[in-house]
Tab-separated table of C-alpha atoms in Angstrom:
chain	number	residue	atom	x	y	z
A	478	MET	CA	108.022	96.249	122.060
A	479	PRO	CA	109.525	98.460	119.317
A	480	SER	CA	112.921	100.097	119.432
A	481	HIS	CA	112.971	103.614	120.876
A	482	GLY	CA	115.850	104.838	118.717
A	483	GLY	CA	115.281	108.057	116.777
A	484	GLY	CA	113.559	107.340	113.489
A	485	ASN	CA	113.402	103.574	113.979
A	486	THR	CA	110.166	101.738	113.223
A	487	GLU	CA	108.970	98.157	113.148
A	488	THR	CA	106.367	96.871	110.754
A	489	SER	CA	103.249	95.066	111.864
A	490	SER	CA	100.130	93.826	110.141
A	491	SER	CA	97.938	94.703	113.109
A	492	PRO	CA	95.429	97.480	112.252
A	493	LEU	CA	95.481	98.526	115.908
A	494	GLU	CA	99.112	99.622	115.720
A	495	ILE	CA	99.902	103.271	114.960
A	496	SER	CA	103.224	104.787	113.816
A	497	LEU	CA	105.096	107.538	115.633
A	498	THR	CA	107.997	108.832	113.510
A	499	LEU	CA	110.578	111.107	115.108
A	500	THR	CA	113.736	112.562	113.562
A	501	ALA	CA	116.529	114.754	114.880
A	502	GLY	CA	118.335	117.673	113.275
A	503	PRO	CA	122.104	118.118	113.735
A	504	GLY	CA	123.246	118.306	117.335
A	505	GLY	CA	121.025	115.794	119.081
A	506	SER	CA	119.015	112.603	119.105
A	507	VAL	CA	115.414	111.601	119.740
A	508	SER	CA	113.682	108.612	121.258
A	509	GLY	CA	110.100	107.441	121.004
A	510	SER	CA	109.766	106.343	117.374
A	511	GLY	CA	107.972	103.091	116.704
A	512	ARG	CA	104.601	101.388	116.244
A	513	TYR	CA	102.303	101.309	119.239
A	514	GLY	CA	98.892	100.184	120.291
A	515	TRP	CA	96.041	102.674	120.022
A	516	GLY	CA	95.877	104.817	123.189
A	517	GLN	CA	99.295	103.775	124.466
A	518	THR	CA	101.273	106.455	126.357
A	519	ILE	CA	104.784	106.926	124.987
A	520	PRO	CA	107.778	108.714	126.584
A	521	VAL	CA	109.193	111.132	124.007
A	522	GLN	CA	112.586	112.746	124.447
A	523	ALA	CA	114.957	115.019	122.520
A	524	VAL	CA	118.537	114.948	123.859
A	525	ALA	CA	121.135	117.555	122.859
A	526	PHE	CA	124.732	116.537	122.221
A	527	SER	CA	127.598	118.335	123.998
A	528	GLY	CA	127.858	121.897	122.716
A	529	TYR	CA	124.211	122.018	121.623
A	530	LYS	CA	120.866	122.670	123.269
A	531	PHE	CA	117.329	121.630	122.415
A	532	ASP	CA	115.499	124.399	120.561
A	533	ARG	CA	112.096	123.203	119.334
A	534	TRP	CA	109.927	120.520	117.789
A	535	ASN	CA	108.385	120.957	114.370
A	536	GLY	CA	105.465	118.914	113.104
A	537	ALA	CA	103.006	117.210	115.412
A	538	PHE	CA	104.919	118.263	118.554
A	539	THR	CA	105.314	121.975	117.842
A	540	GLY	CA	105.425	123.825	121.167
A	541	LYS	CA	106.240	120.734	123.231
A	542	PRO	CA	109.200	120.601	125.650
A	543	ALA	CA	112.229	118.397	125.081
A	544	SER	CA	110.748	115.543	127.127
A	545	PHE	CA	107.090	114.680	127.643
A	546	SER	CA	104.579	111.823	127.564
A	547	TYR	CA	102.374	111.349	124.514
A	548	GLN	CA	99.250	109.256	124.241
A	549	ILE	CA	98.962	107.993	120.680
A	550	PHE	CA	95.605	107.924	118.889
A	551	GLU	CA	96.743	108.657	115.331
A	552	GLU	CA	99.880	108.537	113.236
A	553	ALA	CA	102.218	111.427	113.992
A	554	SER	CA	105.637	112.698	112.964
A	555	ALA	CA	107.911	115.425	114.325
A	556	THR	CA	111.484	116.693	114.068
A	557	ALA	CA	113.584	118.013	116.948
A	558	TYR	CA	115.964	120.892	116.251
A	559	PHE	CA	119.041	121.847	118.259
A	560	LEU	CA	121.206	124.976	118.512
A	561	LYS	CA	124.982	125.044	118.745
A	562	VAL	CA	125.868	127.235	121.716
A	563	PRO	CA	129.030	128.905	123.022
A	564	CYS	CA	130.729	127.614	126.115
A	565	THR	CA	128.680	128.371	129.246
A	566	ASP	CA	128.964	127.891	132.994
A	567	ILE	CA	125.337	127.971	134.047
A	568	ALA	CA	125.966	127.244	137.728
A	569	ASN	CA	128.154	130.349	138.107
A	570	GLY	CA	126.168	132.641	135.825
A	571	LYS	CA	128.837	132.847	133.114
A	572	SER	CA	128.421	132.641	129.374
A	573	SER	CA	129.829	133.798	126.031
A	574	PRO	CA	128.290	135.843	123.200
A	575	LEU	CA	130.388	134.199	120.457
A	576	THR	CA	131.640	130.690	119.806
A	577	ASN	CA	135.228	131.989	119.652
A	578	LEU	CA	136.393	134.948	121.722
A	579	ALA	CA	139.273	137.154	120.611
A	580	LEU	CA	139.859	140.779	121.556
A	581	ALA	CA	139.521	143.356	118.792
A	582	PRO	CA	142.168	146.061	119.274
A	583	PRO	CA	141.283	149.518	117.963
A	584	ASN	CA	144.763	149.541	116.438
A	585	SER	CA	147.781	147.273	116.256
A	586	TRP	CA	149.551	148.705	119.298
A	587	ASN	CA	146.860	149.090	121.951
A	588	ILE	CA	145.100	145.781	122.460
A	589	ALA	CA	144.096	146.994	125.942
A	590	GLY	CA	141.736	149.443	124.247
A	591	ALA	CA	139.375	146.564	123.505
A	592	THR	CA	138.951	145.838	127.206
A	593	TYR	CA	136.760	147.533	129.806
A	594	GLY	CA	137.782	150.624	131.740
A	595	THR	CA	140.077	153.605	131.181
A	596	THR	CA	142.042	151.860	128.465
A	597	ARG	CA	142.152	154.271	125.509
A	598	TYR	CA	144.506	157.092	124.623
A	599	GLU	CA	143.746	160.604	123.489
A	600	GLU	CA	145.979	161.839	120.713
A	601	GLY	CA	149.283	163.040	122.139
A	602	LYS	CA	148.709	161.462	125.570
A	603	SER	CA	151.150	158.950	127.056
A	604	VAL	CA	148.633	157.371	129.440
A	605	PRO	CA	145.083	156.183	128.775
A	606	THR	CA	142.395	158.738	129.645
A	607	ILE	CA	139.325	157.542	127.729
A	608	HIS	CA	136.810	155.187	129.310
A	609	HIS	CA	135.649	152.171	127.281
A	610	SER	CA	132.224	150.973	128.432
A	611	GLY	CA	132.503	147.338	127.385
A	612	ILE	CA	134.657	144.690	125.739
A	613	ASP	CA	135.189	144.460	121.981
A	614	PHE	CA	135.361	140.982	120.488
A	615	ALA	CA	136.683	140.471	116.971
A	616	GLY	CA	134.542	138.685	114.422
A	617	GLU	CA	133.548	138.476	110.805
A	618	ILE	CA	130.658	140.485	109.381
A	619	GLY	CA	127.630	138.217	109.605
A	620	GLU	CA	129.046	136.037	112.409
A	621	PRO	CA	126.269	134.900	114.801
A	622	VAL	CA	125.868	136.549	118.201
A	623	TYR	CA	124.340	134.436	120.987
A	624	ALA	CA	122.204	135.434	123.966
A	625	MET	CA	124.313	135.010	127.081
A	626	PHE	CA	121.326	134.501	129.398
A	627	ASP	CA	117.599	133.843	129.380
A	628	GLY	CA	115.695	137.097	129.350
A	629	THR	CA	113.421	139.571	127.571
A	630	ILE	CA	114.389	141.921	124.753
A	631	GLU	CA	114.156	145.534	125.987
A	632	GLU	CA	115.463	147.310	122.895
A	633	ILE	CA	116.152	146.572	119.253
A	634	ILE	CA	117.611	149.095	116.805
A	635	ASP	CA	117.863	147.457	113.411
A	636	GLU	CA	117.618	150.304	110.899
A	637	GLN	CA	121.097	151.820	110.736
A	638	PRO	CA	123.051	151.481	107.472
A	639	ASN	CA	126.842	151.434	107.405
A	640	ARG	CA	128.378	154.893	107.626
A	641	ILE	CA	130.131	156.473	104.661
A	642	GLY	CA	133.588	157.381	105.872
A	643	ASN	CA	133.952	158.154	109.582
A	644	ASP	CA	130.645	159.812	110.397
A	645	LYS	CA	128.406	160.281	107.359
A	646	TYR	CA	125.237	158.416	106.480
A	647	PRO	CA	123.469	158.042	103.149
A	648	SER	CA	121.714	161.331	102.303
A	649	ASP	CA	118.235	159.823	102.614
A	650	TYR	CA	118.827	158.330	106.097
A	651	ASN	CA	117.321	160.330	109.001
A	652	LYS	CA	116.693	157.748	111.727
A	653	ASP	CA	118.764	156.498	114.696
A	654	LYS	CA	122.408	157.635	114.506
A	655	ASN	CA	123.691	156.443	117.872
A	656	ASN	CA	127.359	155.375	117.855
A	657	ALA	CA	126.295	151.955	119.160
A	658	GLY	CA	124.894	151.189	115.709
A	659	ASN	CA	122.354	148.419	115.328
A	660	ARG	CA	121.934	146.848	118.742
A	661	ILE	CA	119.964	144.593	121.047
A	662	THR	CA	119.469	144.919	124.816
A	663	ILE	CA	118.270	141.899	126.809
A	664	CYS	CA	117.158	142.085	130.446
A	665	SER	CA	117.840	138.989	132.567
A	666	THR	CA	117.990	137.854	136.163
A	667	VAL	CA	121.408	136.360	136.890
A	668	ASN	CA	122.246	135.100	140.375
A	669	GLY	CA	119.556	137.341	141.843
A	670	SER	CA	120.650	140.527	140.058
A	671	ILE	CA	118.960	142.386	137.208
A	672	VAL	CA	121.391	142.282	134.313
A	673	GLN	CA	121.019	144.166	131.033
A	674	THR	CA	123.256	142.760	128.311
A	675	LYS	CA	123.872	145.064	125.352
A	676	TYR	CA	125.107	143.811	121.995
A	677	TRP	CA	126.339	146.667	119.755
A	678	HIS	CA	127.551	147.213	116.158
A	679	LEU	CA	125.319	144.577	114.590
A	680	GLN	CA	125.175	144.035	110.859
A	681	ALA	CA	123.517	146.514	108.490
A	682	GLY	CA	120.617	145.105	106.507
A	683	ASN	CA	120.377	141.871	108.516
A	684	PRO	CA	121.229	142.706	112.132
A	685	VAL	CA	118.609	140.618	113.971
A	686	ALA	CA	118.224	136.845	113.781
A	687	VAL	CA	114.992	134.997	113.142
A	688	ASN	CA	113.267	133.776	116.294
A	689	LEU	CA	112.929	130.090	115.492
A	690	ARG	CA	109.921	129.834	117.800
A	691	THR	CA	107.932	132.422	115.836
A	692	GLY	CA	109.486	132.243	112.376
A	693	VAL	CA	110.120	136.027	112.211
A	694	PRO	CA	113.023	138.210	113.440
A	695	PHE	CA	113.221	138.865	117.168
A	696	LYS	CA	111.210	141.852	118.381
A	697	LYS	CA	111.102	144.002	121.498
A	698	GLY	CA	109.307	142.072	124.245
A	699	ASN	CA	110.255	138.629	122.922
A	700	SER	CA	111.640	136.061	125.320
A	701	VAL	CA	115.101	134.735	124.513
A	702	TYR	CA	116.975	131.786	125.924
A	703	GLN	CA	120.660	131.306	126.621
A	704	GLY	CA	122.300	130.163	123.406
A	705	ASP	CA	119.712	131.637	121.026
A	706	ILE	CA	121.267	133.306	117.994
A	707	ILE	CA	119.948	136.860	118.329
A	708	GLY	CA	121.907	138.831	115.735
A	709	TYR	CA	125.005	139.159	113.583
A	710	ILE	CA	128.268	141.097	113.865
A	711	GLY	CA	128.591	144.172	111.672
A	712	ILE	CA	130.299	147.552	111.393
A	713	THR	CA	127.408	149.934	112.149
A	714	GLY	CA	127.704	152.944	114.438
A	715	ASN	CA	131.261	154.099	115.093
A	716	SER	CA	132.753	150.650	114.504
A	717	SER	CA	135.781	150.758	112.222
A	718	PRO	CA	135.076	149.082	108.866
A	719	LEU	CA	138.553	147.577	109.172
A	720	VAL	CA	137.814	145.901	112.529
A	721	PRO	CA	134.379	144.217	112.591
A	722	HIS	CA	133.561	143.428	116.187
A	723	LEU	CA	130.898	142.971	118.844
A	724	HIS	CA	130.876	145.567	121.624
A	725	LEU	CA	129.501	143.853	124.730
A	726	LYS	CA	128.231	146.115	127.511
A	727	ILE	CA	126.610	144.996	130.769
A	728	ILE	CA	124.529	146.905	133.324
A	729	LYS	CA	123.998	145.209	136.693
A	730	ASN	CA	121.312	146.622	138.957
A	731	GLU	CA	121.418	149.899	136.952
A	732	GLU	CA	125.215	150.281	137.219
A	733	GLU	CA	127.732	149.661	134.446
A	734	VAL	CA	130.082	146.770	135.247
A	735	ASN	CA	133.000	145.024	133.627
A	736	PRO	CA	131.504	142.369	131.317
A	737	ASN	CA	134.375	140.102	132.334
A	738	THR	CA	132.344	139.344	135.476
A	739	TYR	CA	129.824	137.413	133.375
A	740	LEU	CA	132.067	135.945	130.675
A	741	ASN	CA	133.044	132.317	130.659
A	742	ALA	CA	136.519	133.360	129.549
A	743	THR	CA	139.722	134.916	130.812
A	744	ILE	CA	140.352	138.462	129.545
A	745	THR	CA	143.735	140.189	129.812
A	746	THR	CA	145.008	143.523	128.477
A	747	THR	CA	147.871	141.876	126.611
A	748	SER	CA	146.387	138.934	124.741
A	749	THR	CA	143.267	137.563	123.111
A	750	ALA	CA	140.495	136.188	125.267
A	751	ILE	CA	140.960	132.616	126.378
A	752	SER	CA	137.854	130.530	126.961
A	753	THR	CA	137.721	128.539	130.166
A	754	PRO	CA	137.196	124.760	130.016
A	755	CYS	CA	133.710	124.116	128.751
A	756	ASN	CA	131.240	121.995	130.721
A	757	HIS	CA	128.017	122.024	128.703
C-alpha cells in the first residue's frame, strides 16, 4: 500500500495503477497521494497547521471540503491552500480582525480615545464628551483585515479616494463621502444573536480583498468565513493620514455594542490591546 504523505508517490509497472498527486501550500499538509488500483476509494485530507485554516483545493478537487473520500478512475492532481488567521476563541464567540492588535490613539495624550464609549474630548473641555462608536486599531496602510465571523456581506463601499487635507476630495469625485471611508459590513449569527461587524477606513484604490473561492474581489451578498482576508487598512473617510487604523464597529440585535465583547483580546484605556492566549 503506498504512503499517504502529501506529495509522496510510489512507482509501479502495473497498468492498472493510477496516480493521485496532492500538494500543500504554506500552512498545512495533505494526505492521500500515491498510486492506487482503478476504482479504489481513497481518503483525502487537508490539515491546517496551528494558526492557519483550510481555504480551498485547486485542480481536480476544486470545490471539495478539507476531508472527503475519492474514488479514483483517472490520474488526478490538486493543491490545498491555507489561510493564516488571527487568534480566535470559537467556543466563546470571540475573534480578532488583525493578526496584531494595538490601539490607535487619536493623539499622543489620549489613548482612551481609541476605545469605545464617551472617550473623546471637545476642544477646551476637561472631561470627555464625545462618543466613539467603535475601537480603533493601529496598522499599516495595506495591512490585511480578517473576517471575525462566518457571515454574509451586507455592504461594500470601495470607491472613496483619500481626502486632500481634512475634508476635501479630488474635484472630479462625487460619490460616497461618508466619514467611515471605504468599508465592509458583514452580518453573522454569533451565539444566537444577529451581529453586524463593520470594518471602516479601508485602503483607497485596493480596499477589498480577492475572494479566493471566486477569484474576484468580494461583493455584496458573498459568503465569508472566519479568518478570510476581506480588505486592507487605509486612511479613507475621516481617518488621519498620520494614524492609519481600522475602526471596528459592532451592532448586536440592532443595537450598538462595545466591540470588546467579541474580541479575543483585553482592551484597556491606558495601554495597547493585549491578545489573550491563542487556542486555534
